[in-house]
Short mmCIF file of C-alpha atoms in Angstrom, two decimals:
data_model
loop_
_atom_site.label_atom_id
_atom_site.label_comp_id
_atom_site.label_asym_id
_atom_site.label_seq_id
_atom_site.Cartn_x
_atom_site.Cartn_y
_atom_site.Cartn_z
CA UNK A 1 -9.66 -26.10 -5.60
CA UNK A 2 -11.71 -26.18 -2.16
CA UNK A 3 -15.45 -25.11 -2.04
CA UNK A 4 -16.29 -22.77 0.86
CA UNK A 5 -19.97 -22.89 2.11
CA UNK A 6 -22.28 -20.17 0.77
CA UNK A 7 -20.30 -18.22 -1.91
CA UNK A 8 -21.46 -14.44 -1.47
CA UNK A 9 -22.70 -14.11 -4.84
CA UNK A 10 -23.97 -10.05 -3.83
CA UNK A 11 -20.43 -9.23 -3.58
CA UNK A 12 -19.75 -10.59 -6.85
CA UNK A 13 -21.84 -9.11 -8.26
CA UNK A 14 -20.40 -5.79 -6.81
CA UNK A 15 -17.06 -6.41 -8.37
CA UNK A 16 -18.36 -7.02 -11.73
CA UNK A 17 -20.33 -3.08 -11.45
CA UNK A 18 -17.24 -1.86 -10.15
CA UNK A 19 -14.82 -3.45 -13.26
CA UNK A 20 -17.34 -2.54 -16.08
CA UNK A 21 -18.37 0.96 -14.78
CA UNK A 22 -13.91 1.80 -14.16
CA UNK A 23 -11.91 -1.39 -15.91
CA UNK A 24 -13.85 -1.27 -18.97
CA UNK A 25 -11.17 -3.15 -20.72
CA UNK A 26 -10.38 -5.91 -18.19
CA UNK A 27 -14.57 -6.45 -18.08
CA UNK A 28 -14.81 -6.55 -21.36
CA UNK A 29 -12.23 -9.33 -21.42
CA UNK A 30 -13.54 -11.38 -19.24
CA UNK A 31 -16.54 -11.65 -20.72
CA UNK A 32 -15.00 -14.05 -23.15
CA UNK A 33 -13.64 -15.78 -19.40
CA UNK A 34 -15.48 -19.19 -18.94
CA UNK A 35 -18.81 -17.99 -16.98
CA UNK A 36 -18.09 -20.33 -13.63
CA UNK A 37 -15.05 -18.89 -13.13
CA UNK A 38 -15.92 -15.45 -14.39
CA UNK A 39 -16.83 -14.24 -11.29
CA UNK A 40 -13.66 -14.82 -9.35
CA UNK A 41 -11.46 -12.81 -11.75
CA UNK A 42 -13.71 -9.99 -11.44
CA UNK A 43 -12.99 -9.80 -7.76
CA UNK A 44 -9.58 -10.28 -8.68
CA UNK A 45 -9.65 -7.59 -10.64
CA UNK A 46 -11.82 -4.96 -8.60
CA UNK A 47 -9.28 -5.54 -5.96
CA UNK A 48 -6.85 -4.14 -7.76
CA UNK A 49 -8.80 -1.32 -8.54
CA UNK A 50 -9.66 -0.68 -4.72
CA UNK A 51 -5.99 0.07 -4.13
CA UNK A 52 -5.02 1.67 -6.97
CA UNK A 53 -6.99 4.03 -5.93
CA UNK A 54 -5.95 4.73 -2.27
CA UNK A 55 -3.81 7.46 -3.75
CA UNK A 56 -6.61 9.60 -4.94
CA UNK A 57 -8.81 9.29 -1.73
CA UNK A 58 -6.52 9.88 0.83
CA UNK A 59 -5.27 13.21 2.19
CA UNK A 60 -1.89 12.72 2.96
CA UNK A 61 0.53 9.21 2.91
CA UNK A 62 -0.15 8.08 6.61
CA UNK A 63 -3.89 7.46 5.42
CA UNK A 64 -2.92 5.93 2.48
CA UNK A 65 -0.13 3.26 4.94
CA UNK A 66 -3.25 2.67 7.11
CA UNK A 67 -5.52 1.69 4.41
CA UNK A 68 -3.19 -0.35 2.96
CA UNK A 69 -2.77 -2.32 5.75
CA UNK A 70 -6.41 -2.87 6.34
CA UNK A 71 -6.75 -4.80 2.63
CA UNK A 72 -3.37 -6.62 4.10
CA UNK A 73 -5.37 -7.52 6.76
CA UNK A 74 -8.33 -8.53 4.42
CA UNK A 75 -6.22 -11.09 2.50
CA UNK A 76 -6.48 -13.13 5.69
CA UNK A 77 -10.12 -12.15 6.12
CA UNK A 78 -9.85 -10.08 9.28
CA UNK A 79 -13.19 -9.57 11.07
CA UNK A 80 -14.75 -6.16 9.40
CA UNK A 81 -13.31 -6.84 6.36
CA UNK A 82 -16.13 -9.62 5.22
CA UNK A 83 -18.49 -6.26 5.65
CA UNK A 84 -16.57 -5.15 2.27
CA UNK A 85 -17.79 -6.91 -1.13
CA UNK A 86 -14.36 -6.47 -2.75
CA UNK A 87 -12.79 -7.43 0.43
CA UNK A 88 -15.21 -10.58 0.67
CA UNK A 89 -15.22 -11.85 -2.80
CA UNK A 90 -11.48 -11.80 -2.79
CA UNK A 91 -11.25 -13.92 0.28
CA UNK A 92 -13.76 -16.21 -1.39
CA UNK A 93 -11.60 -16.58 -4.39
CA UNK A 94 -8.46 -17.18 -2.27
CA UNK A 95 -9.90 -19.89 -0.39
CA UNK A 96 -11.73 -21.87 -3.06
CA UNK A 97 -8.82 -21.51 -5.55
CA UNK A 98 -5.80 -21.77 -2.79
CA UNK A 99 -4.14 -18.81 -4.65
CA UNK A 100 -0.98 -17.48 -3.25
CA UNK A 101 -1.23 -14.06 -1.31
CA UNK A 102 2.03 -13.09 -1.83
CA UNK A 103 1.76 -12.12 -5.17
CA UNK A 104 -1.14 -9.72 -3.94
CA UNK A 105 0.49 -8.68 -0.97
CA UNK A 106 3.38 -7.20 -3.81
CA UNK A 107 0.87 -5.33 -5.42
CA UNK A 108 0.10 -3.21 -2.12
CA UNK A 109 3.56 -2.66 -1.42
CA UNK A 110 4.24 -1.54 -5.07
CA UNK A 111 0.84 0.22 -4.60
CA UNK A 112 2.16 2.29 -1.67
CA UNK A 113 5.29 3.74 -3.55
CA UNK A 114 2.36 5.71 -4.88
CA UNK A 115 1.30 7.51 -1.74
CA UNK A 116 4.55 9.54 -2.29
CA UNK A 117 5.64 10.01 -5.91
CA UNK A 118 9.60 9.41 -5.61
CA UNK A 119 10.92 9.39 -9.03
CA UNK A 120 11.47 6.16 -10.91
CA UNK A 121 15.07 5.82 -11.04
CA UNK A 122 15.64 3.02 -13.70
CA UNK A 123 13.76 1.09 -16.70
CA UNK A 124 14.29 -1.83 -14.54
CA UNK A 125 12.42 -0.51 -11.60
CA UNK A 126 9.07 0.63 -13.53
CA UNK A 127 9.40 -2.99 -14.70
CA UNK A 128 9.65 -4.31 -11.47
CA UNK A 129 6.34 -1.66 -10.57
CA UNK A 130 4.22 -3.28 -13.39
CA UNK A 131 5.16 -6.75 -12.92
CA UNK A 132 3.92 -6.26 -9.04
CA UNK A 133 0.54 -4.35 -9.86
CA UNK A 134 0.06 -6.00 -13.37
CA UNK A 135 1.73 -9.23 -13.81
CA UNK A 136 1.18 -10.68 -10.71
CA UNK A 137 -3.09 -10.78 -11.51
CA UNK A 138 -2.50 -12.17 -14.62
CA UNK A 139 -0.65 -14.56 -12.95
CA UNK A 140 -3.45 -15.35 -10.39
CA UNK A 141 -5.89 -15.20 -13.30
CA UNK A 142 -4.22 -17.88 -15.23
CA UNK A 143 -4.11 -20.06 -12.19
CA UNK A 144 -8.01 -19.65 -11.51
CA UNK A 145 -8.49 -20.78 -14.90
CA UNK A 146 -6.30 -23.69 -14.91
CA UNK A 147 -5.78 -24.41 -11.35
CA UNK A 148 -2.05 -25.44 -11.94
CA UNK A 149 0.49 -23.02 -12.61
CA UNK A 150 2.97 -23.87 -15.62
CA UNK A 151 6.06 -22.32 -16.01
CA UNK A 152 4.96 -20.90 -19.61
CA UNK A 153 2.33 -19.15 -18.08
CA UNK A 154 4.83 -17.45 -15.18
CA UNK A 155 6.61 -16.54 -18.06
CA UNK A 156 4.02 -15.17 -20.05
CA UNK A 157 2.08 -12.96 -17.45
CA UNK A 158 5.37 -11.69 -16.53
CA UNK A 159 5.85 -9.96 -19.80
CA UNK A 160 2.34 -9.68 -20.78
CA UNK A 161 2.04 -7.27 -17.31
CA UNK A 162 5.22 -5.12 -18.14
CA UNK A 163 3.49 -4.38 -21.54
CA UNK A 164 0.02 -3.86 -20.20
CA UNK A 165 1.23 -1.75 -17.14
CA UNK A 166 3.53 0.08 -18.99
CA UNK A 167 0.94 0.88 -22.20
CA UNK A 168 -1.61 1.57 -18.70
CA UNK A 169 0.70 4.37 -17.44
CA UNK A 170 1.06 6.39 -20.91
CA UNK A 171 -2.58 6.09 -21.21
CA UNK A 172 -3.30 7.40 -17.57
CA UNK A 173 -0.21 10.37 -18.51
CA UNK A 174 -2.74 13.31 -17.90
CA UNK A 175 -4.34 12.03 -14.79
CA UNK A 176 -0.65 11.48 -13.38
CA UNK A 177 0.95 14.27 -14.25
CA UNK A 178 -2.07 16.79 -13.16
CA UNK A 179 -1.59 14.92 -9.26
CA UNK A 180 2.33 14.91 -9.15
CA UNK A 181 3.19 11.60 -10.18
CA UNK A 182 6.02 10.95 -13.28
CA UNK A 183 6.38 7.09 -14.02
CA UNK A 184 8.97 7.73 -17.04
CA UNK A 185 12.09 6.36 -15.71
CA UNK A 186 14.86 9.27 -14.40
CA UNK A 187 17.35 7.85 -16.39
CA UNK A 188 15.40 7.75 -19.74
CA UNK A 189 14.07 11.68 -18.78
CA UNK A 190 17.77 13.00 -18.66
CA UNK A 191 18.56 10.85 -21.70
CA UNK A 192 16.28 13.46 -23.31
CA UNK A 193 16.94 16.30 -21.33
CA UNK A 194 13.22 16.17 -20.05
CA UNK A 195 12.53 17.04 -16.43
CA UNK A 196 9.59 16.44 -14.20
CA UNK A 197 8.99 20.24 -14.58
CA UNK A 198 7.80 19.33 -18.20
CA UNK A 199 5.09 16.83 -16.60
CA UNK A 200 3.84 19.62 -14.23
CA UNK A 201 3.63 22.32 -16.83
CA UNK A 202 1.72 19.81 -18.89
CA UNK A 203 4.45 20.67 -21.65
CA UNK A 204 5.16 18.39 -24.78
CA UNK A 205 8.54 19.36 -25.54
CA UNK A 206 10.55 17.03 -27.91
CA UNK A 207 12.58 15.51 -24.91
CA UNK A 208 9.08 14.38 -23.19
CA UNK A 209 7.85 13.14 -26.43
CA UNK A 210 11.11 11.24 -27.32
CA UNK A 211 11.17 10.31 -23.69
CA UNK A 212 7.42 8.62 -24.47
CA UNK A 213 9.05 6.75 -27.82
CA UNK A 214 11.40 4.94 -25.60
CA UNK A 215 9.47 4.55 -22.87
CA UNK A 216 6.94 2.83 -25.87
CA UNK A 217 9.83 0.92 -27.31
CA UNK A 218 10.17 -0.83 -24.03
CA UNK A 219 6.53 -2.14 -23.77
CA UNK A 220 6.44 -3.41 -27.44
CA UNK A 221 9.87 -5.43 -26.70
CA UNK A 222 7.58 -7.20 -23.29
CA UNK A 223 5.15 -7.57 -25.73
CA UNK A 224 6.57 -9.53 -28.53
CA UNK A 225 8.26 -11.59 -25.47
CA UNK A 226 4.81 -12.08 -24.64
CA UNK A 227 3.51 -13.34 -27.81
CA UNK A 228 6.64 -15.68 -28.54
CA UNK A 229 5.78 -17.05 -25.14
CA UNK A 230 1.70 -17.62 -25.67
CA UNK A 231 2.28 -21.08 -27.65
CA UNK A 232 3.34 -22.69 -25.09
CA UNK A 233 0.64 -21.31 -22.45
CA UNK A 234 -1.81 -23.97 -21.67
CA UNK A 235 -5.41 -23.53 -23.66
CA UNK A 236 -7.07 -23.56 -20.61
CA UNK A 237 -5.27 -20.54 -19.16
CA UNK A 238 -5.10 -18.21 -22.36
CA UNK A 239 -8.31 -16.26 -21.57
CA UNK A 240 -6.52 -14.68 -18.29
CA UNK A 241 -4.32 -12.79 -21.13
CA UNK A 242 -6.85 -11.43 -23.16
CA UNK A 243 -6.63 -7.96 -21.56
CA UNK A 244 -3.07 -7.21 -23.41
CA UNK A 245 -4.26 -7.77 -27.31
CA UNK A 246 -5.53 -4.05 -26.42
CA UNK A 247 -2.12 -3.13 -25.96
CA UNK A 248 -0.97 -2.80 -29.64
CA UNK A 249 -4.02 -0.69 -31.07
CA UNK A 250 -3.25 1.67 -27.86
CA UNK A 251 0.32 2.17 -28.74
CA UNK A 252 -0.38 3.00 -32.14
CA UNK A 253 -3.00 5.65 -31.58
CA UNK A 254 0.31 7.42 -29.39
CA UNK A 255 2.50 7.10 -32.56
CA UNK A 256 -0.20 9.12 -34.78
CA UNK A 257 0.43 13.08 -35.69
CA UNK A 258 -0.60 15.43 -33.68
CA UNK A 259 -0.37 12.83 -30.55
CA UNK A 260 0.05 15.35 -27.19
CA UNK A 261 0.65 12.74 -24.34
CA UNK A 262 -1.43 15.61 -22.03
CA UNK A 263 -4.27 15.91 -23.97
CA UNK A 264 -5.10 13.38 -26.35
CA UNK A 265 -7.02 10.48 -25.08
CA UNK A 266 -6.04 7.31 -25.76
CA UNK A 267 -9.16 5.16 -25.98
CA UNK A 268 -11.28 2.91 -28.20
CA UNK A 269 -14.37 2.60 -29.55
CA UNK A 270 -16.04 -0.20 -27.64
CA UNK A 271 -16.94 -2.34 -30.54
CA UNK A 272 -13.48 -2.14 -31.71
CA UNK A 273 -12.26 -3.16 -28.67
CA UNK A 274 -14.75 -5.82 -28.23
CA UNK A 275 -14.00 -6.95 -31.66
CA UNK A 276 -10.36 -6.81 -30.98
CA UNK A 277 -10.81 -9.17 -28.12
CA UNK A 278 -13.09 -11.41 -29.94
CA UNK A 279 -10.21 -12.27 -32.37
CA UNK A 280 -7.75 -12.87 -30.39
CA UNK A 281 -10.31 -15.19 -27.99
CA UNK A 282 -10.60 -17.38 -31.68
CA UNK A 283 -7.28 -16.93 -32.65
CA UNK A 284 -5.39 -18.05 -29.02
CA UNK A 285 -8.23 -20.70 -28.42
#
């Protein structure tokens, strides 16, 4: 870990209001995060949020390619970009910590297939989408926390992401659907003879809710991958998973009657969900 001169502790600050005002969940997991290194996940973590959301602030693709290649430009910390908190902090983090970029730099690139909402062919290529824009920060989490990166832990946030990104992108269903974008694999949609048509219409027909069961099934079978895995995750780096013991309680609300993947919100009262994370904190400690 190297020490830069003058961390700017303003633009950490700025990450953290970003995370708890639009990541609720990830900021309220990090709040059981050691506090030193607390701040660097959080600009971890806004990051991600800054791109993920390129697709709803841009007018057309082309905007959407050039923004994206002014945060690649960032990762090296370009000239303007130390005017940006997110941009800053992350930069910051990189340096002290020596994290790898190109885990990051997958995440834009996986982040861009959003600009234009091509169809998802295969199961294996939304895995391959979560394990860019989810995985890959656990994976950097983990190694701010324990500042060596053990193969368990790989292993781990690698499954622990599918799950979480997966669970992430039935929850955001409504939000997707109402702009265009259909992240149930093609092949598991003609399995059930849904169509894209259904996600426009906003129409829970038994092939888009069967679709939703399978598409389910797959995140639960990351997930117990995940939790045979955890043992063997160094102590030190648990707390960079703490995000996916929401994971479980979220799939189960989409498995109760009357569930209507367009309209029912898929949340948590935040004292559940802190208490949620509080036990797992104990029990993985």
């Amino acid at each position: 870990m190297r020490g830069p001169e003058a961390p700017p502790t303003g633009d950490y600050a700025y990450c953290e209001g970003l995370l708890r005002r639009d990541d609720r969940d990830r900021w309220l997991a990090s709040l059981f995060v050691p506090r030193e290194p607390r701040r660097h996940i959080h600009a971890l973590y806004a990051f991600s949020l800054e791109i993920a959301r390129v697709r709803e602030i841009v007018s057309e693709p082309l905007l959407g390619e050039i923004r994206l290649q002014w945060w690649r430009d960032a990762l090296e910390g370009a000239g303007e970009a130390k005017a940006n908190p997110v941009a800053a902090a992350l930069h910051d983090t990189i340096v002290r910590f020596d994290l790898p970029k190109a885990p990051l730099l997958e995440l834009i690139v996986a982040r861009g297939q959003d600009l234009y909402g091509d169809a998802i062919e295969s199961v294996n290529a939304l895995e391959a989408y979560a394990s860019a824009t989810c995985s890959n920060l656990l994976r950097l989490a983990a190694l701010i926390l324990d500042g060596a990166e053990a193969a368990a832990s790989r292993d781990a946030a690698l499954h622990a992401g599918i799950a979480y990104g997966i669970t992430g992108l039935i929850r955001a269903l409504p939000w997707h659907s109402a702009r265009g974008q259909v992240f149930i694999p093609a092949g598991i949609l003609q399995a059930h003879s849904a169509s894209r048509d259904d996600f426009a219409a906003g129409r829970a027909s038994p092939g888009v809710l069967a679709a939703l069961a399978d598409l389910r099934a797959v995140a639960r079978a990351h997930l117990d991958i995940f939790y045979a895995r955890l043992p063997g995750v160094p102590g030190k780096s648990r707390p960079a998973f703490l995000p996916v013991c929401l994971c479980e309680p979220y799939l189960r609300l989409m498995e109760k009657p009357g569930f209507d993947p367009f309209r029912t919100v898929i949340e948590l009262p935040q004292w559940r969900r802190q208490w949620i994370l509080w036990r797992a904190a104990r029990r993985w400690g």
